[in-house]
Amino acid sequence: MKRVLITGAAGFLGSHLCDLFVKEGYHVIAMDNLITGRLKNIEHLFPLENFEFHNHDVSKFVHVPGKLDYILHFASPASPIDYLKIPIQTLKVGSLGTHNLLGLARVKNARMLIASTSEVYGDPEVHPQNEEYWGNVDPIGPRGVYDEAKRFQEAMTMAYHRFHNLDTRIVRIFNTYGPRMRLNDGRVLPAFIGQALRGEDLTVFGDGKQTRSFCYVDDLIEGIYRLLHSDYTNPVNIGNPDEITIGEFAEEIIKLTGTNQKVIYKPLPLNDPKKRRPDITKAKAILDWEPKIARSEGLNLTYDYFKKLSKEELSEVDHYDFEKFIN
Ligand code: UDP
């Protein structure tokens, strides 16, 4: 039986990866320190023989007994308000955590896939973003802790690949949505759906003309699985190129939820990218992959999940000092 270590296993993407690898017959070693992940996302896997969970911070030395065939490093805070709340941990998990796991991959002779991000492109001056673009990142802005940790992570991974011949893969993940996103993680989809469900107005930041391109989680997970099993070692964008403005997205959520609330405008956070859309030519050519789930379908599936949350879960909204985040 192939053995895979998944870090960030209790998070949004990590938990979906656990489901897929368990289903495909792997032995899954799930690791998370639960600062942004939740056990609820993986507790259905606990009774299974081919699943084990380790509560551990991968920024500290990582020990896993037995053989390992694959390591998927998905541990990281991943929403702008989390970076503000836990900036040092964000930097550490991308840098020290990646270094520890690369070391583990070497010892185990395992293939290592790292979760990188469209944030390596920063506020992009090239549109759509292809893998050759070097990016436009402010290292000291509020997003810098995430962007630079992920850029360092890519650099470190390529160094291990080139210097130690380690077998590595790099996925650059664009905006993704679906069941198990944290309702209070501050990102636009859970924010809007949470507001609609609580009967609050929807908060659009800036003039709402900034764009994003949203990929349904099942499509993304399939792309990552294909990349892991390909022999391509340079970064690959995985995302859905269907681009929309945030203002239009708010209207779609209003229609989806049937809420009577309106849109209200708030200041745009500092360094908020003006546009983002993946060029997925490489993923299509190398992995024979493209997203299959249209936003209308994906939003319905996601809304079904959020609708079932309890009143307590719905009211669990963290209040951050957004002023620090604003220009
Ligand atoms: N956004 C918004 N209202 C919210 C939360 C986010 O208008 O309540 C905007 C945010 O400013 C950004 C876009 O939605 O332009 C996507 O934000 P998110 O935090 O989901 O991810 P990002 O792509 O910025 O990392």
mmCIF file with all atom_site columns, N, CA and C in Angstrom, residues 263-312:
data_model
loop_
_atom_site.group_PDB
_atom_site.id
_atom_site.type_symbol
_atom_site.label_atom_id
_atom_site.label_alt_id
_atom_site.label_comp_id
_atom_site.label_asym_id
_atom_site.label_entity_id
_atom_site.label_seq_id
_atom_site.pdbx_PDB_ins_code
_atom_site.Cartn_x
_atom_site.Cartn_y
_atom_site.Cartn_z
_atom_site.occupancy
_atom_site.B_iso_or_equiv
_atom_site.pdbx_formal_charge
_atom_site.auth_seq_id
_atom_site.auth_comp_id
_atom_site.auth_asym_id
_atom_site.auth_atom_id
_atom_site.pdbx_PDB_model_num
ATOM 1   N N  . VAL A 1 263 ? -25.920 45.214 -1.216  1.00 0.00 ? 263 VAL A N  1
ATOM 2   C CA . VAL A 1 263 ? -24.455 45.295 -1.190  1.00 0.00 ? 263 VAL A CA 1
ATOM 3   C C  . VAL A 1 263 ? -24.047 46.608 -0.535  1.00 0.00 ? 263 VAL A C  1
ATOM 4   N N  . ILE A 1 264 ? -23.088 46.538 0.394   1.00 0.00 ? 264 ILE A N  1
ATOM 5   C CA . ILE A 1 264 ? -22.511 47.783 0.913   1.00 0.00 ? 264 ILE A CA 1
ATOM 6   C C  . ILE A 1 264 ? -21.012 47.771 0.611   1.00 0.00 ? 264 ILE A C  1
ATOM 7   N N  . TYR A 1 265 ? -20.451 48.959 0.458   1.00 0.00 ? 265 TYR A N  1
ATOM 8   C CA . TYR A 1 265 ? -19.043 49.055 0.036   1.00 0.00 ? 265 TYR A CA 1
ATOM 9   C C  . TYR A 1 265 ? -18.138 49.423 1.204   1.00 0.00 ? 265 TYR A C  1
ATOM 10  N N  . LYS A 1 266 ? -17.009 48.713 1.296   1.00 0.00 ? 266 LYS A N  1
ATOM 11  C CA . LYS A 1 266 ? -16.014 48.973 2.352   1.00 0.00 ? 266 LYS A CA 1
ATOM 12  C C  . LYS A 1 266 ? -14.679 49.276 1.665   1.00 0.00 ? 266 LYS A C  1
ATOM 13  N N  . PRO A 1 267 ? -13.741 49.892 2.392   1.00 0.00 ? 267 PRO A N  1
ATOM 14  C CA . PRO A 1 267 ? -12.449 50.205 1.755   1.00 0.00 ? 267 PRO A CA 1
ATOM 15  C C  . PRO A 1 267 ? -11.726 48.941 1.296   1.00 0.00 ? 267 PRO A C  1
ATOM 16  N N  . LEU A 1 268 ? -10.979 49.088 0.222   1.00 0.00 ? 268 LEU A N  1
ATOM 17  C CA . LEU A 1 268 ? -10.226 47.963 -0.337  1.00 0.00 ? 268 LEU A CA 1
ATOM 18  C C  . LEU A 1 268 ? -8.979  47.699 0.512   1.00 0.00 ? 268 LEU A C  1
ATOM 19  N N  . PRO A 1 269 ? -8.772  46.452 0.946   1.00 0.00 ? 269 PRO A N  1
ATOM 20  C CA . PRO A 1 269 ? -7.557  46.149 1.710   1.00 0.00 ? 269 PRO A CA 1
ATOM 21  C C  . PRO A 1 269 ? -6.281  46.456 0.906   1.00 0.00 ? 269 PRO A C  1
ATOM 22  N N  . LEU A 1 270 ? -5.237  46.782 1.614   1.00 0.00 ? 270 LEU A N  1
ATOM 23  C CA . LEU A 1 270 ? -3.947  47.102 1.003   1.00 0.00 ? 270 LEU A CA 1
ATOM 24  C C  . LEU A 1 270 ? -3.439  45.907 0.184   1.00 0.00 ? 270 LEU A C  1
ATOM 25  N N  . ASN A 1 271 ? -2.922  46.205 -1.009  1.00 0.00 ? 271 ASN A N  1
ATOM 26  C CA . ASN A 1 271 ? -2.315  45.201 -1.898  1.00 0.00 ? 271 ASN A CA 1
ATOM 27  C C  . ASN A 1 271 ? -3.315  44.185 -2.466  1.00 0.00 ? 271 ASN A C  1
ATOM 28  N N  . ASP A 1 272 ? -4.587  44.455 -2.356  1.00 0.00 ? 272 ASP A N  1
ATOM 29  C CA . ASP A 1 272 ? -5.599  43.552 -2.918  1.00 0.00 ? 272 ASP A CA 1
ATOM 30  C C  . ASP A 1 272 ? -5.423  43.522 -4.446  1.00 0.00 ? 272 ASP A C  1
ATOM 31  N N  . PRO A 1 273 ? -5.113  42.349 -5.028  1.00 0.00 ? 273 PRO A N  1
ATOM 32  C CA . PRO A 1 273 ? -4.873  42.311 -6.477  1.00 0.00 ? 273 PRO A CA 1
ATOM 33  C C  . PRO A 1 273 ? -6.084  42.804 -7.289  1.00 0.00 ? 273 PRO A C  1
ATOM 34  N N  . LYS A 1 274 ? -5.807  43.592 -8.347  1.00 0.00 ? 274 LYS A N  1
ATOM 35  C CA . LYS A 1 274 ? -6.888  44.174 -9.151  1.00 0.00 ? 274 LYS A CA 1
ATOM 36  C C  . LYS A 1 274 ? -7.516  43.143 -10.076 1.00 0.00 ? 274 LYS A C  1
ATOM 37  N N  . LYS A 1 275 ? -6.706  42.170 -10.497 1.00 0.00 ? 275 LYS A N  1
ATOM 38  C CA . LYS A 1 275 ? -7.271  41.129 -11.364 1.00 0.00 ? 275 LYS A CA 1
ATOM 39  C C  . LYS A 1 275 ? -6.490  39.829 -11.177 1.00 0.00 ? 275 LYS A C  1
ATOM 40  N N  . ARG A 1 276 ? -7.183  38.753 -11.453 1.00 0.00 ? 276 ARG A N  1
ATOM 41  C CA . ARG A 1 276 ? -6.511  37.450 -11.337 1.00 0.00 ? 276 ARG A CA 1
ATOM 42  C C  . ARG A 1 276 ? -7.241  36.423 -12.183 1.00 0.00 ? 276 ARG A C  1
ATOM 43  N N  . ARG A 1 277 ? -6.479  35.768 -13.037 1.00 0.00 ? 277 ARG A N  1
ATOM 44  C CA . ARG A 1 277 ? -7.048  34.719 -13.894 1.00 0.00 ? 277 ARG A CA 1
ATOM 45  C C  . ARG A 1 277 ? -5.926  33.783 -14.335 1.00 0.00 ? 277 ARG A C  1
ATOM 46  N N  . PRO A 1 278 ? -6.089  32.494 -14.131 1.00 0.00 ? 278 PRO A N  1
ATOM 47  C CA . PRO A 1 278 ? -4.995  31.589 -14.502 1.00 0.00 ? 278 PRO A CA 1
ATOM 48  C C  . PRO A 1 278 ? -4.944  31.317 -16.006 1.00 0.00 ? 278 PRO A C  1
ATOM 49  N N  . ASP A 1 279 ? -3.743  31.271 -16.538 1.00 0.00 ? 279 ASP A N  1
ATOM 50  C CA . ASP A 1 279 ? -3.521  30.697 -17.866 1.00 0.00 ? 279 ASP A CA 1
ATOM 51  C C  . ASP A 1 279 ? -3.248  29.211 -17.613 1.00 0.00 ? 279 ASP A C  1
ATOM 52  N N  . ILE A 1 280 ? -4.146  28.351 -18.084 1.00 0.00 ? 280 ILE A N  1
ATOM 53  C CA . ILE A 1 280 ? -4.003  26.919 -17.768 1.00 0.00 ? 280 ILE A CA 1
ATOM 54  C C  . ILE A 1 280 ? -3.554  26.103 -18.987 1.00 0.00 ? 280 ILE A C  1
ATOM 55  N N  . THR A 1 281 ? -2.892  26.766 -19.925 1.00 0.00 ? 281 THR A N  1
ATOM 56  C CA . THR A 1 281 ? -2.393  26.063 -21.118 1.00 0.00 ? 281 THR A CA 1
ATOM 57  C C  . THR A 1 281 ? -1.531  24.867 -20.712 1.00 0.00 ? 281 THR A C  1
ATOM 58  N N  . LYS A 1 282 ? -0.654  25.077 -19.732 1.00 0.00 ? 282 LYS A N  1
ATOM 59  C CA . LYS A 1 282 ? 0.275   24.004 -19.314 1.00 0.00 ? 282 LYS A CA 1
ATOM 60  C C  . LYS A 1 282 ? -0.492  22.823 -18.731 1.00 0.00 ? 282 LYS A C  1
ATOM 61  N N  . ALA A 1 283 ? -1.423  23.098 -17.811 1.00 0.00 ? 283 ALA A N  1
ATOM 62  C CA . ALA A 1 283 ? -2.191  22.016 -17.172 1.00 0.00 ? 283 ALA A CA 1
ATOM 63  C C  . ALA A 1 283 ? -2.949  21.215 -18.227 1.00 0.00 ? 283 ALA A C  1
ATOM 64  N N  . LYS A 1 284 ? -3.483  21.919 -19.223 1.00 0.00 ? 284 LYS A N  1
ATOM 65  C CA . LYS A 1 284 ? -4.229  21.228 -20.290 1.00 0.00 ? 284 LYS A CA 1
ATOM 66  C C  . LYS A 1 284 ? -3.294  20.311 -21.070 1.00 0.00 ? 284 LYS A C  1
ATOM 67  N N  . ALA A 1 285 ? -2.119  20.858 -21.440 1.00 0.00 ? 285 ALA A N  1
ATOM 68  C CA . ALA A 1 285 ? -1.195  20.097 -22.294 1.00 0.00 ? 285 ALA A CA 1
ATOM 69  C C  . ALA A 1 285 ? -0.528  18.953 -21.528 1.00 0.00 ? 285 ALA A C  1
ATOM 70  N N  . ILE A 1 286 ? -0.088  19.230 -20.312 1.00 0.00 ? 286 ILE A N  1
ATOM 71  C CA . ILE A 1 286 ? 0.730   18.245 -19.590 1.00 0.00 ? 286 ILE A CA 1
ATOM 72  C C  . ILE A 1 286 ? -0.131  17.247 -18.824 1.00 0.00 ? 286 ILE A C  1
ATOM 73  N N  . LEU A 1 287 ? -1.230  17.727 -18.258 1.00 0.00 ? 287 LEU A N  1
ATOM 74  C CA . LEU A 1 287 ? -2.037  16.869 -17.376 1.00 0.00 ? 287 LEU A CA 1
ATOM 75  C C  . LEU A 1 287 ? -3.356  16.454 -18.019 1.00 0.00 ? 287 LEU A C  1
ATOM 76  N N  . ASP A 1 288 ? -3.613  16.982 -19.220 1.00 0.00 ? 288 ASP A N  1
ATOM 77  C CA . ASP A 1 288 ? -4.897  16.747 -19.870 1.00 0.00 ? 288 ASP A CA 1
ATOM 78  C C  . ASP A 1 288 ? -6.038  17.090 -18.901 1.00 0.00 ? 288 ASP A C  1
ATOM 79  N N  . TRP A 1 289 ? -5.846  18.216 -18.222 1.00 0.00 ? 289 TRP A N  1
ATOM 80  C CA . TRP A 1 289 ? -6.803  18.630 -17.193 1.00 0.00 ? 289 TRP A CA 1
ATOM 81  C C  . TRP A 1 289 ? -7.413  19.982 -17.529 1.00 0.00 ? 289 TRP A C  1
ATOM 82  N N  . GLU A 1 290 ? -8.680  20.126 -17.297 1.00 0.00 ? 290 GLU A N  1
ATOM 83  C CA . GLU A 1 290 ? -9.313  21.447 -17.245 1.00 0.00 ? 290 GLU A CA 1
ATOM 84  C C  . GLU A 1 290 ? -10.532 21.341 -16.337 1.00 0.00 ? 290 GLU A C  1
ATOM 85  N N  . PRO A 1 291 ? -10.956 22.450 -15.744 1.00 0.00 ? 291 PRO A N  1
ATOM 86  C CA . PRO A 1 291 ? -12.095 22.367 -14.835 1.00 0.00 ? 291 PRO A CA 1
ATOM 87  C C  . PRO A 1 291 ? -13.374 21.980 -15.560 1.00 0.00 ? 291 PRO A C  1
ATOM 88  N N  . LYS A 1 292 ? -14.214 21.220 -14.873 1.00 0.00 ? 292 LYS A N  1
ATOM 89  C CA . LYS A 1 292 ? -15.450 20.725 -15.504 1.00 0.00 ? 292 LYS A CA 1
ATOM 90  C C  . LYS A 1 292 ? -16.701 21.306 -14.856 1.00 0.00 ? 292 LYS A C  1
ATOM 91  N N  . ILE A 1 293 ? -16.541 21.832 -13.635 1.00 0.00 ? 293 ILE A N  1
ATOM 92  C CA . ILE A 1 293 ? -17.719 22.263 -12.884 1.00 0.00 ? 293 ILE A CA 1
ATOM 93  C C  . ILE A 1 293 ? -17.902 23.775 -13.014 1.00 0.00 ? 293 ILE A C  1
ATOM 94  N N  . ALA A 1 294 ? -19.001 24.149 -13.655 1.00 0.00 ? 294 ALA A N  1
ATOM 95  C CA . ALA A 1 294 ? -19.291 25.577 -13.866 1.00 0.00 ? 294 ALA A CA 1
ATOM 96  C C  . ALA A 1 294 ? -19.614 26.226 -12.517 1.00 0.00 ? 294 ALA A C  1
ATOM 97  N N  . ARG A 1 295 ? -19.405 27.554 -12.451 1.00 0.00 ? 295 ARG A N  1
ATOM 98  C CA . ARG A 1 295 ? -19.631 28.260 -11.182 1.00 0.00 ? 295 ARG A CA 1
ATOM 99  C C  . ARG A 1 295 ? -21.063 28.094 -10.687 1.00 0.00 ? 295 ARG A C  1
ATOM 100 N N  . SER A 1 296 ? -22.036 28.080 -11.602 1.00 0.00 ? 296 SER A N  1
ATOM 101 C CA . SER A 1 296 ? -23.440 27.945 -11.169 1.00 0.00 ? 296 SER A CA 1
ATOM 102 C C  . SER A 1 296 ? -23.635 26.625 -10.408 1.00 0.00 ? 296 SER A C  1
ATOM 103 N N  . GLU A 1 297 ? -23.051 25.553 -10.932 1.00 0.00 ? 297 GLU A N  1
ATOM 104 C CA . GLU A 1 297 ? -23.191 24.247 -10.274 1.00 0.00 ? 297 GLU A CA 1
ATOM 105 C C  . GLU A 1 297 ? -22.406 24.209 -8.957  1.00 0.00 ? 297 GLU A C  1
ATOM 106 N N  . GLY A 1 298 ? -21.167 24.674 -9.014  1.00 0.00 ? 298 GLY A N  1
ATOM 107 C CA . GLY A 1 298 ? -20.309 24.664 -7.823  1.00 0.00 ? 298 GLY A CA 1
ATOM 108 C C  . GLY A 1 298 ? -20.889 25.496 -6.696  1.00 0.00 ? 298 GLY A C  1
ATOM 109 N N  . LEU A 1 299 ? -21.492 26.639 -7.053  1.00 0.00 ? 299 LEU A N  1
ATOM 110 C CA . LEU A 1 299 ? -22.074 27.506 -6.018  1.00 0.00 ? 299 LEU A CA 1
ATOM 111 C C  . LEU A 1 299 ? -23.265 26.833 -5.352  1.00 0.00 ? 299 LEU A C  1
ATOM 112 N N  . ASN A 1 300 ? -24.058 26.115 -6.145  1.00 0.00 ? 300 ASN A N  1
ATOM 113 C CA . ASN A 1 300 ? -25.190 25.378 -5.561  1.00 0.00 ? 300 ASN A CA 1
ATOM 114 C C  . ASN A 1 300 ? -24.709 24.327 -4.561  1.00 0.00 ? 300 ASN A C  1
ATOM 115 N N  . LEU A 1 301 ? -23.676 23.569 -4.960  1.00 0.00 ? 301 LEU A N  1
ATOM 116 C CA . LEU A 1 301 ? -23.134 22.529 -4.074  1.00 0.00 ? 301 LEU A CA 1
ATOM 117 C C  . LEU A 1 301 ? -22.590 23.151 -2.787  1.00 0.00 ? 301 LEU A C  1
ATOM 118 N N  . THR A 1 302 ? -21.952 24.297 -2.926  1.00 0.00 ? 302 THR A N  1
ATOM 119 C CA . THR A 1 302 ? -21.341 24.960 -1.774  1.00 0.00 ? 302 THR A CA 1
ATOM 120 C C  . THR A 1 302 ? -22.407 25.537 -0.846  1.00 0.00 ? 302 THR A C  1
ATOM 121 N N  . TYR A 1 303 ? -23.429 26.114 -1.449  1.00 0.00 ? 303 TYR A N  1
ATOM 122 C CA . TYR A 1 303 ? -24.516 26.695 -0.647  1.00 0.00 ? 303 TYR A CA 1
ATOM 123 C C  . TYR A 1 303 ? -25.234 25.597 0.138   1.00 0.00 ? 303 TYR A C  1
ATOM 124 N N  . ASP A 1 304 ? -25.406 24.430 -0.490  1.00 0.00 ? 304 ASP A N  1
ATOM 125 C CA . ASP A 1 304 ? -26.038 23.294 0.210   1.00 0.00 ? 304 ASP A CA 1
ATOM 126 C C  . ASP A 1 304 ? -25.277 22.966 1.493   1.00 0.00 ? 304 ASP A C  1
ATOM 127 N N  . TYR A 1 305 ? -23.949 23.035 1.408   1.00 0.00 ? 305 TYR A N  1
ATOM 128 C CA . TYR A 1 305 ? -23.111 22.748 2.585   1.00 0.00 ? 305 TYR A CA 1
ATOM 129 C C  . TYR A 1 305 ? -23.315 23.823 3.662   1.00 0.00 ? 305 TYR A C  1
ATOM 130 N N  . PHE A 1 306 ? -23.212 25.074 3.276   1.00 0.00 ? 306 PHE A N  1
ATOM 131 C CA . PHE A 1 306 ? -23.293 26.158 4.271   1.00 0.00 ? 306 PHE A CA 1
ATOM 132 C C  . PHE A 1 306 ? -24.681 26.258 4.906   1.00 0.00 ? 306 PHE A C  1
ATOM 133 N N  . LYS A 1 307 ? -25.701 25.929 4.114   1.00 0.00 ? 307 LYS A N  1
ATOM 134 C CA . LYS A 1 307 ? -27.081 25.993 4.639   1.00 0.00 ? 307 LYS A CA 1
ATOM 135 C C  . LYS A 1 307 ? -27.293 25.064 5.824   1.00 0.00 ? 307 LYS A C  1
ATOM 136 N N  . LYS A 1 308 ? -26.535 23.954 5.825   1.00 0.00 ? 308 LYS A N  1
ATOM 137 C CA . LYS A 1 308 ? -26.735 22.936 6.868   1.00 0.00 ? 308 LYS A CA 1
ATOM 138 C C  . LYS A 1 308 ? -25.982 23.248 8.162   1.00 0.00 ? 308 LYS A C  1
ATOM 139 N N  . LEU A 1 309 ? -25.181 24.312 8.174   1.00 0.00 ? 309 LEU A N  1
ATOM 140 C CA . LEU A 1 309 ? -24.433 24.628 9.395   1.00 0.00 ? 309 LEU A CA 1
ATOM 141 C C  . LEU A 1 309 ? -25.394 25.060 10.503  1.00 0.00 ? 309 LEU A C  1
ATOM 142 N N  . SER A 1 310 ? -24.983 24.786 11.742  1.00 0.00 ? 310 SER A N  1
ATOM 143 C CA . SER A 1 310 ? -25.842 25.138 12.873  1.00 0.00 ? 310 SER A CA 1
ATOM 144 C C  . SER A 1 310 ? -25.806 26.656 13.119  1.00 0.00 ? 310 SER A C  1
ATOM 145 N N  . LYS A 1 311 ? -26.751 27.124 13.920  1.00 0.00 ? 311 LYS A N  1
ATOM 146 C CA . LYS A 1 311 ? -26.821 28.553 14.277  1.00 0.00 ? 311 LYS A CA 1
ATOM 147 C C  . LYS A 1 311 ? -25.505 29.006 14.931  1.00 0.00 ? 311 LYS A C  1
ATOM 148 N N  . GLU A 1 312 ? -24.961 28.123 15.805  1.00 0.00 ? 312 GLU A N  1
ATOM 149 C CA . GLU A 1 312 ? -23.716 28.461 16.513  1.00 0.00 ? 312 GLU A CA 1
ATOM 150 C C  . GLU A 1 312 ? -22.575 28.655 15.506  1.00 0.00 ? 312 GLU A C  1
#
